[in-house]
Coordinates of C-alpha atoms in Angstrom, one line a residue:
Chain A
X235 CA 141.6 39.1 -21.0
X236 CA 141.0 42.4 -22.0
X237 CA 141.4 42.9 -25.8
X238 CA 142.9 46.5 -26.1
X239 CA 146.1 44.9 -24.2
X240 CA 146.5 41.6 -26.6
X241 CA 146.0 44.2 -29.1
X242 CA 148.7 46.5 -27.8
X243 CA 151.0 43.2 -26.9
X244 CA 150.3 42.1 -30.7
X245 CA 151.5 45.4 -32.2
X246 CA 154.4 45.9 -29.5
X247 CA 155.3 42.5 -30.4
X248 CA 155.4 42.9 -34.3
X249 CA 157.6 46.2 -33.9
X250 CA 160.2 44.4 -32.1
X251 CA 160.8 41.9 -34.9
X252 CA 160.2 44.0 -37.3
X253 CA 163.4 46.2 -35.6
X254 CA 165.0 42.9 -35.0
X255 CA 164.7 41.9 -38.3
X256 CA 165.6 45.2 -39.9
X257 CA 168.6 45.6 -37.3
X258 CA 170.2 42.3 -38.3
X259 CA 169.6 43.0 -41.9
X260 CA 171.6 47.0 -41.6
X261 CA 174.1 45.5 -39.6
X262 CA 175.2 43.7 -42.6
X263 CA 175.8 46.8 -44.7
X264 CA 177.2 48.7 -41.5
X265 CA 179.8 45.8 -41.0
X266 CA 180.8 46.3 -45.0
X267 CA 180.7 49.9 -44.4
X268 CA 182.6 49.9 -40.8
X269 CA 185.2 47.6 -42.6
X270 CA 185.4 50.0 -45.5
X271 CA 186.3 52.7 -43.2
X272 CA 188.6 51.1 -41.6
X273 CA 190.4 49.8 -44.2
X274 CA 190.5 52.9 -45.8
X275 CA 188.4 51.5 -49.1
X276 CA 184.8 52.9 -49.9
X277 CA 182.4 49.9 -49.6
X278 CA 179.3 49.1 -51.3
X279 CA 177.5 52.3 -52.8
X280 CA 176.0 50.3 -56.2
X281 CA 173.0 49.2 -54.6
X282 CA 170.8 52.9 -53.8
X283 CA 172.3 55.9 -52.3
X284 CA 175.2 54.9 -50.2
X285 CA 174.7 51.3 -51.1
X286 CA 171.7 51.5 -48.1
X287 CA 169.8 49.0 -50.9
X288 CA 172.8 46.3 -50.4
X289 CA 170.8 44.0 -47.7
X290 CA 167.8 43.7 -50.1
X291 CA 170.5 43.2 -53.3
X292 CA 171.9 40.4 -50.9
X293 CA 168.9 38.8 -49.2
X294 CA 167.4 38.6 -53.6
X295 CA 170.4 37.2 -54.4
X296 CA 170.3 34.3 -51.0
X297 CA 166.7 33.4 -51.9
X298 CA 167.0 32.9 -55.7
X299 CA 170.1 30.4 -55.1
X300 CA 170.2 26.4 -55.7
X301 CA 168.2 25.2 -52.2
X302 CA 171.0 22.4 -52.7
X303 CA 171.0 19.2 -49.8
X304 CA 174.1 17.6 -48.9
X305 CA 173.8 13.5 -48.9
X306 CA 172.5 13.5 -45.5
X307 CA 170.8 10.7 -43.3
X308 CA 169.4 13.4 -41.4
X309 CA 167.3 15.8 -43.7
X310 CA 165.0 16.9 -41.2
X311 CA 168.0 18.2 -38.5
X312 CA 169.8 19.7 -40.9
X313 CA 166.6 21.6 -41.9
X314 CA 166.1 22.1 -37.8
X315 CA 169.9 23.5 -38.0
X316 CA 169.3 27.1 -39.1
X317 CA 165.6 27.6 -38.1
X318 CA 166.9 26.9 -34.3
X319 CA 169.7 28.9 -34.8
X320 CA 166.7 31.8 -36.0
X321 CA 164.3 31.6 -33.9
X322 CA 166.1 31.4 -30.7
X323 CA 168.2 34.7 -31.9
X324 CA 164.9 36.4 -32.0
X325 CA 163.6 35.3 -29.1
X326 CA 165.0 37.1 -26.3
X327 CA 163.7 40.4 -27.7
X328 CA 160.6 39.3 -25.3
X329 CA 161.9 40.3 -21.9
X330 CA 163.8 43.7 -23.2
X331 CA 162.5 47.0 -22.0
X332 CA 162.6 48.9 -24.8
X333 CA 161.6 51.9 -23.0
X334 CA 159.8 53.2 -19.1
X335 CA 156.2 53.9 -20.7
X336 CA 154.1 55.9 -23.4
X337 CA 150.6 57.2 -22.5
X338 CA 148.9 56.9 -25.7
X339 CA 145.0 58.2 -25.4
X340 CA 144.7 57.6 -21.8
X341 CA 146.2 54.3 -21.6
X342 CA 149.6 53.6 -20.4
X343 CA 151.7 51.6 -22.3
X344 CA 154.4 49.8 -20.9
X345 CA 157.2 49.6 -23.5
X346 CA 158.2 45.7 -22.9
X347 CA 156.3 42.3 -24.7
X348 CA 156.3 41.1 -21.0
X349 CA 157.9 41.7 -17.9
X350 CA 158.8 38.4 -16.1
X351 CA 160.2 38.1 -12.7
X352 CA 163.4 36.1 -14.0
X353 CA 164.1 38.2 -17.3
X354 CA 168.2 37.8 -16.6
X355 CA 167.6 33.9 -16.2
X356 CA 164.9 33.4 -19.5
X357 CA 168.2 36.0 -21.6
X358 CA 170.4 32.8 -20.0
X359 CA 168.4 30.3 -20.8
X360 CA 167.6 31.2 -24.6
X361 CA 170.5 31.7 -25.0
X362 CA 172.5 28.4 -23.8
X363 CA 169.7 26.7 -26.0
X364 CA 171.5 28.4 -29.2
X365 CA 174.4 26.2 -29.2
X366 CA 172.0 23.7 -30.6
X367 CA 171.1 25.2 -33.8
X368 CA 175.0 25.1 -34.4
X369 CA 175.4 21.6 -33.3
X370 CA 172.6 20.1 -34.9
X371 CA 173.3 22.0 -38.2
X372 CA 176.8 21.2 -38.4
X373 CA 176.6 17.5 -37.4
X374 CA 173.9 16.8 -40.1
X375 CA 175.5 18.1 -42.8
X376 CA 178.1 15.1 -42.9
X377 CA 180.8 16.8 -42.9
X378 CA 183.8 16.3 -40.8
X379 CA 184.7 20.1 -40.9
X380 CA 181.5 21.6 -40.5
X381 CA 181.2 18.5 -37.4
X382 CA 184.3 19.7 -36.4
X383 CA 183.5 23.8 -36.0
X384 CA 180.4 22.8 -34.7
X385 CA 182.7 21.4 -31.8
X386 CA 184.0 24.2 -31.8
X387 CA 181.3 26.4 -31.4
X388 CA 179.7 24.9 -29.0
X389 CA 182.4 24.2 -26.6
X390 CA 183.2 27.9 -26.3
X391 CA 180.1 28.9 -26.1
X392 CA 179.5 26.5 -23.4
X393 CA 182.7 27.6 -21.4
X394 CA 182.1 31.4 -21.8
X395 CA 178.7 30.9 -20.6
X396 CA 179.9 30.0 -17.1
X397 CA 182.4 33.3 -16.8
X398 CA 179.4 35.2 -18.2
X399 CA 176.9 33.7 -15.9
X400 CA 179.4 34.5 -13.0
X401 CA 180.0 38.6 -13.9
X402 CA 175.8 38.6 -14.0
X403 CA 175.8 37.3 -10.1
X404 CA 178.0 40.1 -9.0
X405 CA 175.4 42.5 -11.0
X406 CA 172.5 40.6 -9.5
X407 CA 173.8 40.9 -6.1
X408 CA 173.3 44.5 -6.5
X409 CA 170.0 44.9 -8.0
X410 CA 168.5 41.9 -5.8
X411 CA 166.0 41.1 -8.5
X412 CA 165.9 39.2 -12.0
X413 CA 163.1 41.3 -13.4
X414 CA 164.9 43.4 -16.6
X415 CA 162.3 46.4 -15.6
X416 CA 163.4 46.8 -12.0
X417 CA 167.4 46.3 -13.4
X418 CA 167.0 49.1 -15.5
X419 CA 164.3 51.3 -13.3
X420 CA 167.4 51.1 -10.9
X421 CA 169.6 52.9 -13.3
X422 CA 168.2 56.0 -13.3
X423 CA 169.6 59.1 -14.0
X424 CA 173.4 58.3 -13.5
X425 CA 173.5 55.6 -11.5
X426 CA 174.2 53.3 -14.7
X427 CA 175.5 49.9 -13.3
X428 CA 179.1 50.0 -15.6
X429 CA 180.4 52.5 -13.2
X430 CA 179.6 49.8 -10.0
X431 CA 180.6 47.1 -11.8
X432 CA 183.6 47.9 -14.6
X433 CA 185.4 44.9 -14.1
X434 CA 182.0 42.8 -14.3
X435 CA 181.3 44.5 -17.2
X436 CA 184.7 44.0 -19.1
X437 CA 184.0 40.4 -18.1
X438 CA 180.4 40.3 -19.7
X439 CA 181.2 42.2 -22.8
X440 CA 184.0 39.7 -23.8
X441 CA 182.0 36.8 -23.2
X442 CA 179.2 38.3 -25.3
X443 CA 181.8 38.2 -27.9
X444 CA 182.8 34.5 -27.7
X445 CA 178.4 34.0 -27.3
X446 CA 178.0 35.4 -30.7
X447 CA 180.8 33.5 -32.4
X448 CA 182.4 37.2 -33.5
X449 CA 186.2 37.9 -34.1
X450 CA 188.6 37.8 -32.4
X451 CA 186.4 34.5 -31.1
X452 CA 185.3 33.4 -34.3
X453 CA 187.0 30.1 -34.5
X454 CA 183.8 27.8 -35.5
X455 CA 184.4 30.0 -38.9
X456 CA 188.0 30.1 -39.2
X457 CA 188.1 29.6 -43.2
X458 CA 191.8 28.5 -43.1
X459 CA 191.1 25.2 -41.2
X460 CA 187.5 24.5 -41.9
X461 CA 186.5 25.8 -45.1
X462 CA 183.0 27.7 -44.0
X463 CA 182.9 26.6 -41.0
X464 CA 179.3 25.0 -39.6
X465 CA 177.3 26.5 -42.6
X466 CA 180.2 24.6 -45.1
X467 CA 176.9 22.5 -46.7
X468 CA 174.3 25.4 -46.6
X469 CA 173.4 27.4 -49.5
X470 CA 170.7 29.8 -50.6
X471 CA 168.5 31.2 -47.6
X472 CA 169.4 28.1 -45.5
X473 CA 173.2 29.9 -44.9
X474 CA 171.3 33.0 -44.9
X475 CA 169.6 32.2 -42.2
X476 CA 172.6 31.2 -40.0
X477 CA 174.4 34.6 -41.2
X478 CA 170.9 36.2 -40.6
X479 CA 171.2 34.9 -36.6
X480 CA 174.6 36.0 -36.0
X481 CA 173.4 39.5 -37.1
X482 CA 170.2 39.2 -34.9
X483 CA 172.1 37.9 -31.9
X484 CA 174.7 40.6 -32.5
X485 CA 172.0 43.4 -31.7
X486 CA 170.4 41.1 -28.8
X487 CA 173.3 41.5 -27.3
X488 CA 174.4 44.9 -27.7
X489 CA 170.9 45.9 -26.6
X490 CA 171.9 43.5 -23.4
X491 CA 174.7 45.2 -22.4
X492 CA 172.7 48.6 -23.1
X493 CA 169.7 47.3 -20.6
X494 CA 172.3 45.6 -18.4
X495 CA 175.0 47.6 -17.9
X496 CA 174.9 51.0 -19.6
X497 CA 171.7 51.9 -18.0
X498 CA 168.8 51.0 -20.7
X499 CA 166.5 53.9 -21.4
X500 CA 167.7 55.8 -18.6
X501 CA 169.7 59.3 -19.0
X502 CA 170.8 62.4 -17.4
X503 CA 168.1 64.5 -17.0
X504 CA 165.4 62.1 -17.5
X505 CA 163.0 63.2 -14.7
X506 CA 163.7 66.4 -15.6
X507 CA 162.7 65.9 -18.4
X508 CA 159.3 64.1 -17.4
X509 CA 158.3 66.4 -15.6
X510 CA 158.6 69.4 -17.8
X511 CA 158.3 67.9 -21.1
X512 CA 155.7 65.3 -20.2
X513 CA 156.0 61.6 -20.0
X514 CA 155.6 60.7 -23.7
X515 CA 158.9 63.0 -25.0
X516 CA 161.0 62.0 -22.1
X517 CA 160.1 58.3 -22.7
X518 CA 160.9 59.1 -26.5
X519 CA 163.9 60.6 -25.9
X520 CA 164.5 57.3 -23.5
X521 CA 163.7 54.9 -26.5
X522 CA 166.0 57.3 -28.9
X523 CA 169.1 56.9 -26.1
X524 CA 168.6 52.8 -25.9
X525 CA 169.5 52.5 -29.7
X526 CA 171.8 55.3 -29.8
X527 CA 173.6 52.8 -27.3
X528 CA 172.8 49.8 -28.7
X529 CA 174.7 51.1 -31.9
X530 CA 177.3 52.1 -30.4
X531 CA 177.7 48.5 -29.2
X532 CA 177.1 47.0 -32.6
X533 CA 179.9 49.7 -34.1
X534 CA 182.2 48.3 -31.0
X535 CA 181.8 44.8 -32.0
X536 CA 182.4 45.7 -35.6
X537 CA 185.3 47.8 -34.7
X538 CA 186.8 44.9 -32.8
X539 CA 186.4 42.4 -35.8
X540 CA 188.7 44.8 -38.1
X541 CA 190.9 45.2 -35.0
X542 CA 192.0 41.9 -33.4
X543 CA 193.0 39.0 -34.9
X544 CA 191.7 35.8 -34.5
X545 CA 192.6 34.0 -31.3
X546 CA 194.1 30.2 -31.1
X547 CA 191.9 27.9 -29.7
X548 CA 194.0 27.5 -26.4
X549 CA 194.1 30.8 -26.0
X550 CA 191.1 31.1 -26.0
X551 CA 190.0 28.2 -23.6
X552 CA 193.5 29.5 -21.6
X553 CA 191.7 33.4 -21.6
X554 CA 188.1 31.4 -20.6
X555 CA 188.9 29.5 -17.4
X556 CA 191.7 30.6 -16.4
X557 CA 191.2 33.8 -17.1
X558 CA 187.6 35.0 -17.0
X559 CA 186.3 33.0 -15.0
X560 CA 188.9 33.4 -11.5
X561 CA 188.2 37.1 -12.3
X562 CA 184.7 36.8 -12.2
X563 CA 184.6 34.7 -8.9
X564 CA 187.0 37.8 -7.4
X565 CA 184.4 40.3 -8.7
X566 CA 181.4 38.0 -6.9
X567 CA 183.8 38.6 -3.5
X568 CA 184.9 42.0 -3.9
X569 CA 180.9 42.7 -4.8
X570 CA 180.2 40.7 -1.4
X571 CA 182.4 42.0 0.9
X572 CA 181.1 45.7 -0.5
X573 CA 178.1 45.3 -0.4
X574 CA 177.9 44.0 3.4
X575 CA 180.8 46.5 4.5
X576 CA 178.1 49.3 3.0
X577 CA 175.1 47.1 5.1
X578 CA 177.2 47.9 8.3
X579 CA 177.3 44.1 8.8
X580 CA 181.0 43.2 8.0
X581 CA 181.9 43.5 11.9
Chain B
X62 CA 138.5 22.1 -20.5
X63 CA 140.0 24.5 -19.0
X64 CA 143.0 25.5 -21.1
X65 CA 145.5 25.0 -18.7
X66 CA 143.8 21.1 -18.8
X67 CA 144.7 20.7 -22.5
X68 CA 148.0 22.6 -22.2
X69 CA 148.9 19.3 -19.7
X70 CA 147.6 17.0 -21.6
X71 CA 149.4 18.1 -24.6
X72 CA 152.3 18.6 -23.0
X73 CA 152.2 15.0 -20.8
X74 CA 151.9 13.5 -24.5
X75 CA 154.9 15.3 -25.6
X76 CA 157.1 14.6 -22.7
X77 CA 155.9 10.8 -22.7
X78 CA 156.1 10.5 -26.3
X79 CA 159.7 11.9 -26.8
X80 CA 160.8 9.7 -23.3
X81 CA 159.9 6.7 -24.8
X82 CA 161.6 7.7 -28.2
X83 CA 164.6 8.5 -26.3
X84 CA 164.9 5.1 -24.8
X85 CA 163.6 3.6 -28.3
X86 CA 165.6 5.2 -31.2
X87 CA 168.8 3.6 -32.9
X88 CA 170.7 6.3 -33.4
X89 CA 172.4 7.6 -30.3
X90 CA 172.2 11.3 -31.3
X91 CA 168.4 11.0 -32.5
X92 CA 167.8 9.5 -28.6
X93 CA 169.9 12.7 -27.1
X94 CA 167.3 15.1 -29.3
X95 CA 164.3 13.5 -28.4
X96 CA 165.5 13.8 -24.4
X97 CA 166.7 17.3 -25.0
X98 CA 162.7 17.9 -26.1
X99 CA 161.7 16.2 -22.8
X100 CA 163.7 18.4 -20.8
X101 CA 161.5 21.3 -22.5
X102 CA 158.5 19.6 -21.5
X103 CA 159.3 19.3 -18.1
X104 CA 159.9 22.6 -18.1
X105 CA 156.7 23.3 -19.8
X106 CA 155.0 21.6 -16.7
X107 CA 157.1 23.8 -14.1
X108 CA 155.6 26.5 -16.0
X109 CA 152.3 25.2 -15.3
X110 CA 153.4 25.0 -11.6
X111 CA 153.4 28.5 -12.1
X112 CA 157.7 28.4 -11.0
X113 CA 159.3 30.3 -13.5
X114 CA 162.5 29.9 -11.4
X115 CA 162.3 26.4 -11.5
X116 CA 161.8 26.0 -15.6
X117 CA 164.7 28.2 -16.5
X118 CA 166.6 26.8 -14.1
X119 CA 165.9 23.2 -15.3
X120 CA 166.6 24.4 -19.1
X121 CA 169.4 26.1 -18.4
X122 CA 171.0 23.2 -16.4
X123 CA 169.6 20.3 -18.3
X124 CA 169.2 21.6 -22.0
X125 CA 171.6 24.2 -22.2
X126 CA 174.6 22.7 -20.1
X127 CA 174.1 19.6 -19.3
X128 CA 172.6 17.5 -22.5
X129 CA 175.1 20.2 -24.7
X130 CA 177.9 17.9 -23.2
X131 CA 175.9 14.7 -23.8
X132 CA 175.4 15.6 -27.4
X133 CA 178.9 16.6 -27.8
X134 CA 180.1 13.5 -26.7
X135 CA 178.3 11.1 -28.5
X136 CA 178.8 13.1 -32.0
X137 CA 182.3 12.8 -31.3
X138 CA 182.0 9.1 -30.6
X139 CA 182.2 6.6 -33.5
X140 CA 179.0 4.8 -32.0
X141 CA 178.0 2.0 -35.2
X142 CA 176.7 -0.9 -34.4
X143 CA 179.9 -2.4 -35.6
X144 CA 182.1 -1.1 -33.2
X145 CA 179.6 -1.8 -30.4
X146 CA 181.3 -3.9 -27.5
X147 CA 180.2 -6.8 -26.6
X148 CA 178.7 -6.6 -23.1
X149 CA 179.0 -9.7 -20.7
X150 CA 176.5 -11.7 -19.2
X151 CA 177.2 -10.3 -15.2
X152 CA 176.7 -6.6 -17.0
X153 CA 173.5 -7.4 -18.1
X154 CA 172.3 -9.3 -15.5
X155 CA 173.0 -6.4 -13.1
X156 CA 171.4 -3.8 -15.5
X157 CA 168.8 -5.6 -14.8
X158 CA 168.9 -5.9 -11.1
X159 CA 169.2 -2.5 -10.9
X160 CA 166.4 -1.7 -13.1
X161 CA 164.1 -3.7 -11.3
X162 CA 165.4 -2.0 -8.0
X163 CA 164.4 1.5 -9.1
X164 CA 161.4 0.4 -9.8
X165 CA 160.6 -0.6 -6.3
X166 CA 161.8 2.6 -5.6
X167 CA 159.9 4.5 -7.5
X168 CA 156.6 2.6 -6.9
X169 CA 157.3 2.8 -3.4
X170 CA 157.3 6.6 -4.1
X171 CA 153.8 6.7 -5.8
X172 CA 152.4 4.8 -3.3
X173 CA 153.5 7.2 -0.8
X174 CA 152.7 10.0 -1.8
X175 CA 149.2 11.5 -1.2
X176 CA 147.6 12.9 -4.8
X177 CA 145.1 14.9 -3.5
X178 CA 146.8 18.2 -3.0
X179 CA 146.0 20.1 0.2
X180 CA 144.3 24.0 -0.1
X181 CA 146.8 25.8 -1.3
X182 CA 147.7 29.0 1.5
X183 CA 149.1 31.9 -0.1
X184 CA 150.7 33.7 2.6
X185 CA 151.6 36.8 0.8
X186 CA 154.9 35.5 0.1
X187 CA 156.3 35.9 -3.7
X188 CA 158.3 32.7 -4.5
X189 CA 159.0 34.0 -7.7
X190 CA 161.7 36.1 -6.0
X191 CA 165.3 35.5 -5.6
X192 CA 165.3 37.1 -2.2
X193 CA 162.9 34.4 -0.8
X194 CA 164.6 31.7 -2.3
X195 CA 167.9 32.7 -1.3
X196 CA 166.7 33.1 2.3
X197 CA 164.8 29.6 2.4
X198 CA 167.8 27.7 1.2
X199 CA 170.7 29.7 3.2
X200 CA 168.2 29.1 6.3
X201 CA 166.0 26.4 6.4
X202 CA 167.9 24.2 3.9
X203 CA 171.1 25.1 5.0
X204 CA 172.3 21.3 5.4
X205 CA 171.4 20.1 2.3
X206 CA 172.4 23.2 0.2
X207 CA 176.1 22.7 1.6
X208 CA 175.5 18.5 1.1
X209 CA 174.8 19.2 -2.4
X210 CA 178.1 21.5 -3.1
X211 CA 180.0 19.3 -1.6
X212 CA 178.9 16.8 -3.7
X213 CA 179.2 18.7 -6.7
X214 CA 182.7 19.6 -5.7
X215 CA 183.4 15.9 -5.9
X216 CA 182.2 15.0 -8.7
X217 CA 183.7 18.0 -10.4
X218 CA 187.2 16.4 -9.0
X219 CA 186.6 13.3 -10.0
X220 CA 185.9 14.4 -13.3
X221 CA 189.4 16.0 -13.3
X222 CA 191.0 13.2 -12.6
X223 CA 189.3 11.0 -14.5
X224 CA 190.7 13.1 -17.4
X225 CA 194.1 14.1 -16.7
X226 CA 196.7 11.2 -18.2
X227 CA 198.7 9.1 -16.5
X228 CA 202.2 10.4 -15.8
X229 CA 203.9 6.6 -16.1
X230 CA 206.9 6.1 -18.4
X231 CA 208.1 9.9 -18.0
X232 CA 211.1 11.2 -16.3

């Protein structure tokens, strides 16, 4: 293979976790800050100007702890807990475009770690794997309440994957492809695939809720009834970890309902802009508007946490099949009938 | 060796090895892990196959739907060897009947099938694609794409009604 592109791949690929990572770790002190706000209080400003030094102060604090483990039969699951939990939260970063492409000395770049055919499916597929870092993690620890919010976990996970799986097919019916490129090349300019599909994105984005275990879904960690939650027996950087992934799967997600539904790099202008600017600002400015939107998303999850209460767990399961997922399976027909009455086939 | 060679071979050892754990471990919830990572390494081979669709597919459905409801159920289950029922003789003896029936079946299939794989016509096709597959199975395969939802659509009944309660001493 030629070297300049495992070279390029390498680099592209450390950048991305190296966002990741740093994205997870600032959405912990924009959560405290957001909350703050919200709350009308000031938040952390001890740690560095504005408190910006609070992650570090935090992630010190995680690693010098007690590495303390419960009486466990299993040692080596409950070690496999949070490093699932990890590493599948950083893995979908793969398929993501984070931007059209960069010429950079003559070569072109292609701002994605690798563009696979099914890129919607492999986002699925990591993703329903996650539930096991939970499951595993909580039933090791020996624990009945950390057994019993891993239940928890995973069973909503499980049933808001179905509703979420559904509102993609609509999506998918429309773009004809799985390739994450094509979806958002599609986008351009203003055709951004919220205003085709609202009611499959309202369905998405709450399931992306209940998929990342956040309030008002956050019932695996509802302190009341189960202490901690799954992570009860965790200490140190083991329970950081776990926090670490809810963070990291937080911004997954927001940059998936950027690249899905709000149109990924795309924005007004944009071949304008390519065209009198050249292809390297446009595609910066591209790259600028994907986080300026994935923020947006994390601030709107954050928002929602200081904003809802937590649901009951039939309500929730009541709001997941009953609700979600007959709406979803009106949007695939609604989507259908469209789509063919725009064909000129319906009659 | 080519590499993909020694990606099989590595990867037939894992999905062998963690098969015969699976069937081989005490602990209930050890064997569901061990045929959760056999479900990867099938997947692993589809890769191989070069059918993307097919892998994620098969760990989405297997791993991340299917063997999450296994797992669930047997943590939830108070499986010791105390509490294990005791299974009568006709059980076992038809376990075994069975057993010995699918393998017939399934040597049956090996002799059958031909392992030398014919050339290999690419016709310009992408199978990768959703299009294509969606027009093979709503075309070709029509028949057994509908016998196969029907038959999903029974078992998801019967699972309905295998959980509701009994409405007896009500009323």
């Amino acid at each position: 293979m030629d070297q300049a592109i495992i070279l390029e791949k390498s680099i592209f690929i450390f950048t991305i976790f190296a966002i990741t990572m740093l994205a997870a770790m600032y959405s912990t002190w924009a959560e405290r800050k957001v909350a703050a706000w919200l709350q009308d209080r000031i938040g952390p400003n001890r740690a560095g100007p504005l408190g910006l030094l609070q992650p570090l102060a935090d992630g010190m604090k995680l690693f010098s702890k007690e590495e303390f483990l419960p009486n466990t039969p299993n040692k080596f699951l409950f070690v496999a807990g949070p490093a699932i939990s990890m590493s599948v939260a950083l893995m979908t970063s793969a398929v993501i475009p984070w931007g059209d492409k960069l010429i950079i000395g003559g070569r072109t770049v292609i701002l994605q770690a690798t563009d696979i055919n099914i890129g919607v499916l492999y986002v699925f597929g990591v993703l329903s794997v996650g539930v096991y870092g939970i499951m595993i993690g909580g039933w090791a620890s020996n624990n009945k309440f950390s057994l019993m919010s891993a239940m928890r976990a995973a069973s909503q996970m499980i049933s808001y994957e179905v509703a979420m799986g559904m509102s993609l097919i609509a999506l998918l019916m429309m773009s004809g492809d799985l390739s994450l490129k094509t979806i958002s090349e599609q986008q351009a300019e203003w055709h951004w695939n919220v205003l085709y599909q609202p009611l499959g994105f309202i369905i998405f984005l709450v399931c992306s809720f209940a998929e990342t275990n956040r309030t008002p879904f956050d019932l695996a960690e509802c302190e009341a009834e189960l202490i901690g939650g799954y992570h009860t027996e965790y200490s140190s950087m083991r329970m950081g970890f776990y926090l670490f992934a809810e963070y990291a799967s937080m911004f997954i997600s927001s940059t998936i309902l950027a690249v899905l539904y709000f149109g990924a790099y795309n924005y007004p202008g944009m071949a304008w802009a390519v065209e009198h600017w050249g292809v390297n600002a446009a595609n910066g400015i591209g790259i600028a508007v994907l986080f300026i939107k994935i923020c947006a998303f994390i601030f709107f999850f954050m928002w929602v946490r200081w904003t809802i209460p937590r649901f009951r767990y039939d309500q929730l399961m009541r709001l997941g099949w009953q609700g979600l997922i007959p709406l979803a399976i009106a949007n695939i027909f609604i989507t259908g009938v469209i789509i063919l009455w725009h064909d000129g086939k319906l009659f | 060796m080519s590499t993909v060679l020694i990606i099989f071979f590595i990867l037939s050892a894992v999905t062998l090895a963690t098969a015969f754990l699976t069937v081989f471990t005490k602990n209930p919830i050890h064997s569901a892990i061990y045929l959760v990572l056999c479900f990867f390494s099938v997947a692993g081979h589809y890769l191989l196959f070069n059918a993307q669709f097919l892998a994620v597919v098969h760990v989405i459905v297997y791993s991340g739907a299917i063997m999450i409801l296994f797992l669930f159920t047997v943590m939830l289950m108070n499986l010791n060897k105390e509490d294990e029922v005791h299974k009568p003789r006709t059980t076992r003896l038809a376990a075994g009947i069975i057993f010995i029936l699918t393998c017939l079946v399934l040597l049956a299939i090996f002799i059958q099938t031909k392992p030398i794989v014919g050339p290999y016509d690419d016709t310009g096709v992408d199978y990768q694609s959703i299009k294509v597959l969606g027009n093979v199975l709503l075309n070709e395969y029509m028949v057994p794409f509908e016998f196969a939802s029907v038959l999903l659509l029974v078992g998801m009944i019967g699972a309905v009604l295998l959980s509701k309660r009994e409405k007896t001493e009500k009323k």
